[in-house]
Coordinates of N, CA, C and O in Angstrom, one line a residue:
M8 N 0.9 -1.1 0.0 CA 0.0 -0.1 0.0 C 0.8 1.2 -0.1 O 0.5 2.3 -0.6
A9 N 2.0 1.4 0.8 CA 2.8 2.3 0.8 C 3.6 2.6 -0.6 O 3.6 3.8 -0.9
Y10 N 3.8 1.7 -1.3 CA 4.4 2.1 -2.7 C 3.3 2.8 -3.6 O 3.8 3.5 -4.5
Q11 N 2.0 2.6 -3.4 CA 1.1 3.2 -4.2 C 1.0 4.7 -3.8 O 0.8 5.5 -4.7
R12 N 1.2 5.1 -2.6 CA 1.2 6.6 -2.3 C 2.3 7.1 -2.7 O 2.1 8.4 -2.9
I13 N 3.5 6.6 -2.8 CA 4.8 7.2 -3.1 C 4.6 7.6 -4.6 O 4.9 8.6 -5.1
Q14 N 3.8 6.7 -5.4 CA 3.7 7.0 -6.8 C 2.8 8.2 -6.9 O 2.9 9.2 -7.8
C15 N 1.6 8.4 -6.1 CA 0.8 9.7 -6.1 C 1.5 10.8 -5.8 O 1.2 11.9 -6.3
I16 N 2.6 10.9 -4.9 CA 3.3 11.9 -4.5 C 4.3 12.3 -5.5 O 4.6 13.5 -5.9
L17 N 5.0 11.3 -6.1 CA 6.0 11.6 -6.9 C 5.8 12.1 -8.4 O 6.4 12.8 -9.1
L18 N 4.5 11.6 -8.9 CA 3.9 12.1 -10.0 C 3.8 13.7 -10.2 O 4.3 14.3 -11.3
P19 N 3.1 14.2 -9.4 CA 3.0 15.8 -9.5 C 4.4 16.3 -9.2 O 4.7 17.4 -10.0
V20 N 5.2 16.0 -8.6 CA 6.6 16.4 -8.4 C 7.4 16.5 -9.8 O 7.9 17.4 -10.3
L21 N 7.2 15.2 -10.5 CA 7.9 15.1 -11.7 C 7.3 16.2 -12.7 O 8.0 16.8 -13.4
V22 N 5.9 16.3 -12.7 CA 5.2 17.1 -13.7 C 5.8 18.5 -13.3 O 6.1 19.3 -14.3
L23 N 5.8 19.0 -12.1 CA 6.2 20.5 -11.9 C 7.7 20.7 -12.2 O 8.1 21.8 -12.8
T24 N 8.6 19.6 -12.2 CA 9.8 20.0 -12.4 C 10.0 20.1 -13.8 O 10.9 20.9 -14.5
I25 N 9.4 19.2 -14.7 CA 9.5 19.5 -16.2 C 8.9 20.7 -16.7 O 9.6 21.2 -17.4
T26 N 7.7 21.0 -16.4 CA 7.2 22.2 -16.8 C 7.6 23.7 -16.1 O 7.7 24.5 -16.9
A27 N 8.3 23.5 -15.0 CA 9.0 24.6 -14.5 C 10.3 25.0 -15.3 O 10.6 26.2 -15.6
N28 N 11.0 24.0 -15.7 CA 12.1 24.0 -16.5 C 11.9 24.6 -17.9 O 12.5 25.7 -18.2
T29 N 10.7 24.3 -18.6 CA 10.4 24.8 -19.9 C 9.9 26.2 -19.8 O 10.1 27.0 -20.5
M30 N 9.1 26.8 -18.6 CA 8.8 27.9 -18.5 C 9.9 29.0 -18.2 O 9.9 30.0 -18.8
V31 N 10.8 28.5 -17.5 CA 12.0 29.4 -17.1 C 12.6 29.6 -18.6 O 13.0 30.8 -19.0
I32 N 12.9 28.8 -19.3 CA 13.5 28.8 -20.8 C 12.7 29.7 -21.6 O 13.3 30.7 -22.3
E33 N 11.5 29.5 -21.6 CA 10.8 30.4 -22.4 C 10.7 31.8 -21.9 O 10.6 32.7 -22.9
A34 N 10.7 32.1 -20.7 CA 10.5 33.4 -20.2 C 11.9 34.1 -20.5 O 11.8 35.3 -20.9
R35 N 12.8 33.5 -20.3 CA 14.4 34.0 -20.8 C 14.4 34.4 -22.1 O 14.6 35.4 -22.7
Y36 N 13.7 33.4 -23.1 CA 13.7 33.6 -24.4 C 13.0 34.9 -24.6 O 13.3 36.0 -25.5
L37 N 11.8 35.1 -24.1 CA 10.9 36.4 -24.3 C 11.6 37.6 -23.9 O 11.6 38.5 -24.5
L38 N 12.2 37.5 -22.8 CA 13.1 38.5 -22.0 C 14.2 39.1 -23.1 O 14.4 40.4 -23.3
E39 N 15.0 38.3 -23.6 CA 16.1 38.7 -24.6 C 15.6 38.9 -25.8 O 16.3 39.9 -26.4
C40 N 14.4 38.5 -26.4 CA 14.3 38.9 -27.8 C 13.1 39.8 -28.0 O 12.7 40.2 -29.1
S41 N 12.5 40.1 -27.0 CA 11.4 41.0 -27.0 C 11.7 42.6 -27.4 O 12.6 43.1 -26.5
P42 N 11.4 43.2 -28.3 CA 11.6 44.7 -28.7 C 10.9 45.6 -27.7 O 11.1 46.7 -27.8
Y43 N 9.7 45.2 -27.2 CA 8.9 46.2 -26.5 C 9.4 46.5 -25.2 O 8.8 47.5 -24.4
L44 N 10.5 45.8 -24.5 CA 10.7 46.1 -23.2 C 11.6 47.2 -23.3 O 12.5 47.2 -24.2
P45 N 11.5 48.2 -22.3 CA 12.4 49.4 -22.4 C 13.8 48.9 -22.0 O 14.0 48.1 -21.0
M46 N 14.9 49.4 -22.5 CA 16.3 49.1 -22.1 C 16.6 49.8 -21.0 O 16.3 50.9 -20.7
E47 N 17.5 49.4 -20.3 CA 18.1 50.1 -19.1 C 19.0 51.3 -19.4 O 19.8 51.0 -20.3
P48 N 18.9 52.3 -18.9 CA 19.8 53.5 -19.1 C 21.1 53.1 -18.8 O 21.5 52.6 -17.8
E49 N 22.2 53.5 -19.7 CA 23.5 53.3 -19.3 C 24.1 54.4 -18.3 O 23.8 55.6 -18.8
L50 N 24.6 54.0 -17.3 CA 25.0 54.9 -16.3 C 26.4 55.4 -17.0 O 27.3 54.7 -17.1
P51 N 26.8 56.7 -16.5 CA 28.2 57.1 -16.9 C 29.2 56.6 -15.9 O 28.9 56.4 -14.8
K52 N 30.4 56.3 -16.4 CA 31.3 55.7 -15.4 C 31.9 56.8 -14.6 O 32.3 57.8 -15.0
P53 N 32.0 56.5 -13.3 CA 32.6 57.5 -12.4 C 33.9 57.7 -12.7 O 34.9 56.6 -12.8
E54 N 34.6 58.9 -12.4 CA 36.0 59.2 -12.7 C 36.6 59.1 -11.4 O 36.1 59.6 -10.5
I55 N 37.8 58.5 -11.5 CA 38.5 58.3 -10.2 C 39.5 59.3 -10.1 O 40.2 59.8 -11.0
P56 N 39.5 60.2 -8.8 CA 40.4 61.2 -8.8 C 41.8 60.7 -8.8 O 42.2 59.6 -8.2
K57 N 42.6 61.6 -9.2 CA 44.0 61.2 -9.1 C 44.7 61.3 -7.8 O 44.5 62.0 -7.1
L58 N 45.5 60.3 -7.5 CA 46.2 60.3 -6.2 C 47.2 61.2 -6.1 O 48.0 61.4 -7.1
P59 N 47.4 61.8 -5.0 CA 48.7 62.8 -4.9 C 49.9 61.9 -5.0 O 50.1 60.9 -4.5
E60 N 51.0 62.9 -5.7 CA 52.2 62.1 -6.0 C 53.1 62.3 -4.6 O 53.1 63.5 -4.3
L61 N 53.8 61.4 -4.3 CA 54.9 61.7 -3.3 C 56.2 61.9 -3.8 O 56.5 61.5 -4.8
P62 N 56.9 62.6 -3.1 CA 58.2 63.0 -3.4 C 59.1 61.8 -3.6 O 58.9 60.9 -2.4
H63 N 60.0 61.7 -4.3 CA 60.9 60.6 -4.4 C 62.0 60.5 -3.2 O 62.4 59.5 -2.8
E64 N 62.3 61.9 -2.7 CA 63.3 61.9 -1.6 C 62.5 62.5 -0.5 O 62.1 63.6 -0.5
L65 N 62.4 61.8 0.6 CA 61.8 62.3 1.9 C 62.8 63.2 2.7 O 64.1 62.9 2.6
P66 N 62.4 64.2 3.4 CA 63.3 65.2 3.9 C 63.7 64.4 5.2 O 63.1 63.5 5.9
E67 N 64.9 64.7 5.5 CA 65.5 64.0 6.9 C 65.0 64.7 8.2 O 64.8 66.0 8.1
H68 N 64.5 63.9 9.1 CA 64.1 64.6 10.4 C 65.3 64.1 11.5 O 65.8 63.1 11.5
E69 N 65.3 65.3 12.3 CA 66.3 65.0 13.3 C 65.5 64.4 14.5 O 64.4 64.6 14.9
V70 N 66.2 63.2 15.1 CA 65.5 62.5 16.2 C 65.9 63.0 17.5 O 67.1 63.2 17.8
C71 N 65.1 63.5 18.4 CA 65.5 64.0 19.6 C 66.1 63.0 20.5 O 65.7 61.6 20.6
K72 N 67.1 63.3 21.2 CA 67.8 62.4 22.0 C 67.2 62.3 23.3 O 66.8 63.3 24.1
V73 N 67.2 60.9 23.7 CA 66.5 60.6 24.9 C 67.6 60.5 26.0 O 68.6 60.0 25.9
P74 N 67.3 61.3 27.1 CA 68.4 61.3 28.2 C 68.5 59.9 28.9 O 67.6 59.2 29.0
E75 N 69.7 59.3 29.0 CA 70.1 58.0 29.6 C 69.5 58.1 31.0 O 69.8 59.1 31.9
P76 N 68.9 57.0 31.5 CA 68.4 57.0 32.9 C 69.8 56.8 33.9 O 70.9 56.3 33.5
L77 N 69.7 57.3 35.1 CA 70.7 57.2 35.9 C 71.0 56.0 36.4 O 70.0 55.4 37.1
K78 N 72.1 55.4 36.3 CA 72.4 53.8 36.8 C 73.2 54.0 37.9 O 74.2 54.6 37.9
P79 N 72.8 53.4 39.1 CA 73.9 53.3 40.3 C 74.9 52.5 40.0 O 74.8 51.5 39.4
K80 N 76.0 52.7 40.4 CA 77.1 51.9 40.3 C 77.2 50.7 41.3 O 77.0 50.9 42.4
V81 N 77.3 49.6 40.7 CA 77.1 48.5 41.6 C 78.2 48.3 42.5 O 78.1 47.9 43.7
H82 N 79.5 48.5 42.1 CA 80.7 48.3 43.1 C 80.4 49.2 44.2 O 81.1 49.1 45.2
E83 N 79.8 50.4 44.1 CA 79.8 51.4 45.3 C 78.6 50.7 46.3 O 78.8 51.1 47.5
L84 N 77.7 49.9 45.7 CA 76.7 49.6 46.7 C 77.2 48.4 47.5 O 76.6 48.1 48.6
L85 N 77.8 47.5 46.8 CA 78.4 46.0 47.5 C 79.5 46.6 48.4 O 80.3 47.4 48.1
P86 N 79.7 45.7 49.6 CA 80.6 45.9 50.5 C 82.1 45.4 49.8 O 81.9 44.5 49.0
K87 N 83.0 45.9 50.2 CA 84.3 45.4 49.7 C 84.6 44.0 50.2 O 84.5 43.6 51.3
V88 N 85.1 43.2 49.2 CA 85.5 41.9 49.5 C 87.0 41.9 49.8 O 87.9 42.4 49.2
P89 N 87.4 41.2 50.9 CA 88.7 41.0 51.1 C 89.6 40.2 50.0 O 89.1 39.4 49.5
E90 N 90.8 40.8 49.8 CA 91.7 40.2 48.7 C 92.3 39.0 49.2 O 92.7 38.8 50.3
L91 N 92.4 38.0 48.3 CA 93.1 36.7 48.7 C 94.5 36.8 48.1 O 94.9 37.5 47.2
P92 N 95.4 36.4 48.9 CA 96.9 36.3 48.4 C 97.2 35.7 47.1 O 96.4 34.8 46.8
H93 N 98.0 36.2 46.3 CA 98.3 35.5 45.0 C 98.7 34.1 45.0 O 98.5 33.3 44.3
E94 N 99.5 33.8 46.0 CA 100.2 32.6 46.0 C 99.5 31.9 47.2 O 99.7 32.3 48.4
L95 N 99.0 30.7 47.0 CA 98.1 29.9 47.8 C 99.2 28.8 48.4 O 99.9 28.2 47.5
P96 N 99.2 28.3 49.6 CA 100.1 27.2 49.9 C 99.6 26.0 49.4 O 98.2 25.7 49.2
K97 N 100.6 25.0 49.0 CA 100.1 23.8 48.3 C 99.7 22.7 49.4 O 100.3 22.6 50.5
C98 N 98.7 22.1 49.0 CA 98.2 21.1 50.0 C 99.2 19.9 49.9 O 99.3 19.3 48.7
E99 N 99.4 19.2 50.9 CA 100.3 18.0 50.8 C 99.4 16.8 51.2 O 98.6 16.7 52.3
L100 N 99.5 15.9 50.5 CA 98.7 14.7 50.6 C 99.4 13.7 51.4 O 100.6 13.4 51.3
P101 N 99.0 12.9 52.3 CA 99.7 11.9 53.1 C 99.9 10.7 52.1 O 99.2 10.5 51.1
K102 N 101.0 10.2 52.4 CA 101.5 9.0 51.7 C 100.9 7.8 52.1 O 100.8 7.5 53.3
F103 N 100.5 7.0 51.0 CA 99.8 5.7 51.4 C 101.0 4.7 51.1 O 101.6 4.7 50.1
P104 N 100.9 3.6 52.0 CA 101.7 2.5 51.6 C 101.3 1.7 50.4 O 100.1 1.7 50.0
E105 N 102.1 1.2 49.6 CA 101.9 0.5 48.3 C 101.1 -0.7 48.7 O 101.6 -1.6 49.6
L106 N 100.1 -1.2 47.9 CA 99.4 -2.5 48.1 C 100.0 -3.5 47.3 O 100.6 -3.3 46.2
S107 N 100.0 -4.7 48.1 CA 100.6 -5.7 47.2 C 99.6 -6.3 46.2 O 98.5 -6.3 46.6
K108 N 100.1 -6.9 45.2 CA 99.1 -7.6 44.3 C 98.7 -9.0 44.9 O 99.6 -9.8 45.1
H109 N 97.5 -9.1 44.7 CA 97.1 -10.5 45.2 C 97.2 -11.4 43.9 O 96.9 -11.2 42.8
E110 N 97.7 -12.5 44.3 CA 97.8 -13.6 43.2 C 96.6 -14.4 43.0 O 95.9 -14.9 44.1
V111 N 96.1 -14.7 41.9 CA 95.0 -15.2 41.6 C 95.4 -16.8 41.3 O 96.0 -17.1 40.4
P112 N 94.6 -17.8 42.0 CA 95.0 -19.1 41.7 C 94.6 -19.6 40.3 O 93.4 -19.0 39.8
K113 N 95.2 -20.5 39.6 CA 95.0 -21.0 38.4 C 93.8 -22.0 38.3 O 93.9 -22.8 39.3
L114 N 93.0 -21.9 37.4 CA 91.7 -22.7 37.4 C 92.3 -24.1 36.6 O 93.0 -23.9 35.7
P115 N 91.8 -25.3 37.0 CA 92.3 -26.5 36.2 C 91.5 -26.4 34.9 O 90.4 -25.9 34.5
E116 N 92.3 -26.9 33.8 CA 91.7 -26.8 32.4 C 90.4 -28.0 32.3 O 90.6 -29.1 32.9
L117 N 89.5 -27.6 31.8 CA 88.3 -28.3 31.5 C 88.6 -29.2 30.3 O 89.1 -28.6 29.3
Q118 N 88.1 -30.4 30.3 CA 88.1 -31.3 29.1 C 87.1 -30.9 28.1 O 85.8 -30.7 28.7
K119 N 87.2 -31.1 27.0 CA 86.2 -30.7 25.9 C 85.3 -32.1 25.7 O 85.9 -33.2 25.8
H120 N 84.0 -32.0 25.9 CA 83.2 -33.0 25.7 C 82.7 -33.2 24.3 O 82.4 -32.2 23.8
E121 N 82.7 -34.4 23.9 CA 82.3 -34.5 22.5 C 80.7 -35.0 22.4 O 80.4 -35.7 23.3
V122 N 80.2 -34.2 21.5 CA 78.7 -34.5 21.3 C 78.5 -35.5 20.3 O 79.1 -35.3 19.2
P123 N 77.7 -36.7 20.5 CA 77.5 -37.7 19.6 C 76.8 -37.1 18.2 O 75.9 -36.1 18.4
K124 N 77.2 -37.4 17.0 CA 76.3 -36.9 15.9 C 75.1 -37.3 15.6 O 74.8 -38.6 16.0
F125 N 74.1 -36.6 15.2 CA 72.7 -37.1 15.2 C 72.7 -37.7 13.7 O 72.9 -37.0 12.8
K126 N 72.0 -39.0 13.8 CA 71.9 -39.6 12.7 C 70.3 -39.5 12.3 O 69.6 -39.9 12.9
V127 N 70.2 -39.3 11.0 CA 68.8 -39.2 10.4 C 68.4 -40.5 10.2 O 68.9 -41.1 9.3
P128 N 67.3 -41.0 10.6 CA 66.7 -42.4 10.1 C 66.3 -42.3 8.7 O 65.6 -41.3 8.3
K129 N 66.4 -43.4 8.1 CA 66.0 -43.5 6.8 C 64.5 -44.0 6.7 O 64.3 -45.0 7.4
F130 N 63.8 -43.3 6.0 CA 62.4 -43.8 5.7 C 62.2 -44.8 4.8 O 63.1 -44.9 3.8
P131 N 61.2 -45.7 4.8 CA 61.1 -46.7 3.7 C 60.8 -46.1 2.5 O 60.0 -45.3 2.4
E132 N 61.3 -46.7 1.5 CA 61.1 -46.2 0.1 C 59.8 -46.7 -0.5 O 59.4 -47.9 -0.2
L133 N 58.9 -46.0 -0.9 CA 57.8 -46.3 -1.7 C 57.9 -47.0 -3.0 O 58.7 -46.6 -3.8
P134 N 57.2 -48.1 -3.2 CA 57.4 -48.6 -4.5 C 56.9 -47.7 -5.6 O 56.2 -46.7 -5.5
Y135 N 57.3 -48.0 -6.9 CA 56.9 -47.1 -8.0 C 55.7 -46.9 -8.1 O 55.1 -46.0 -8.5
E136 N 54.8 -48.1 -8.2 CA 53.3 -48.3 -8.5 C 52.7 -48.3 -7.2 O 52.9 -49.2 -6.4
I137 N 51.7 -47.4 -6.9 CA 50.9 -47.5 -5.6 C 50.0 -48.5 -5.8 O 49.1 -48.2 -6.9
P138 N 49.7 -49.4 -4.9 CA 48.5 -50.4 -5.1 C 47.3 -49.6 -5.3 O 47.0 -48.7 -4.4
K139 N 46.5 -49.9 -6.0 CA 45.0 -49.5 -6.1 C 44.2 -50.0 -5.0 O 44.4 -51.1 -4.4
L140 N 43.1 -49.4 -4.8 CA 42.3 -49.7 -3.6 C 41.4 -50.9 -4.2 O 41.0 -51.9 -3.3
E141 N 41.2 -51.2 -5.4 CA 40.3 -52.3 -5.9 C 41.2 -53.5 -5.8 O 40.5 -54.5 -5.5
N142 N 42.6 -53.5 -6.0 CA 43.2 -54.8 -5.8 C 43.4 -55.2 -4.3 O 43.4 -56.5 -4.3
L143 N 43.2 -54.4 -3.4 CA 43.4 -54.7 -2.1 C 42.2 -55.5 -1.3 O 42.2 -56.2 -0.4
K144 N 41.0 -55.5 -2.1 CA 39.7 -56.2 -1.4 C 40.0 -57.6 -1.5 O 40.2 -58.3 -2.2

């Protein structure tokens, strides 16, 4: 039932789209070809005023000097640090006795163990002709 209602709705929409397109085309044709319609008056183009010309060389302006701010001298604000003597005494390190070298005992040599070789077992060979299932019955 629903599909019948869709047809009733779609048919008028289809008719409107087809007729609307032809009406637009015909109206445009009448508008372009009709000699009875008054033409729009042509407006004069506005004139743009000329821009003032800038001189190629600009005059030099003197820049005013800004006075430098007063900076307090840092070395006047800090207290004086006592001076160190130029030659400092050398530090003497105490002498340590020489340490004897420890002897490392030798380890006995280990014998090399032989690993037996792996032998791949041979699989039985298949005959050239494989027996058919019919012959085995």
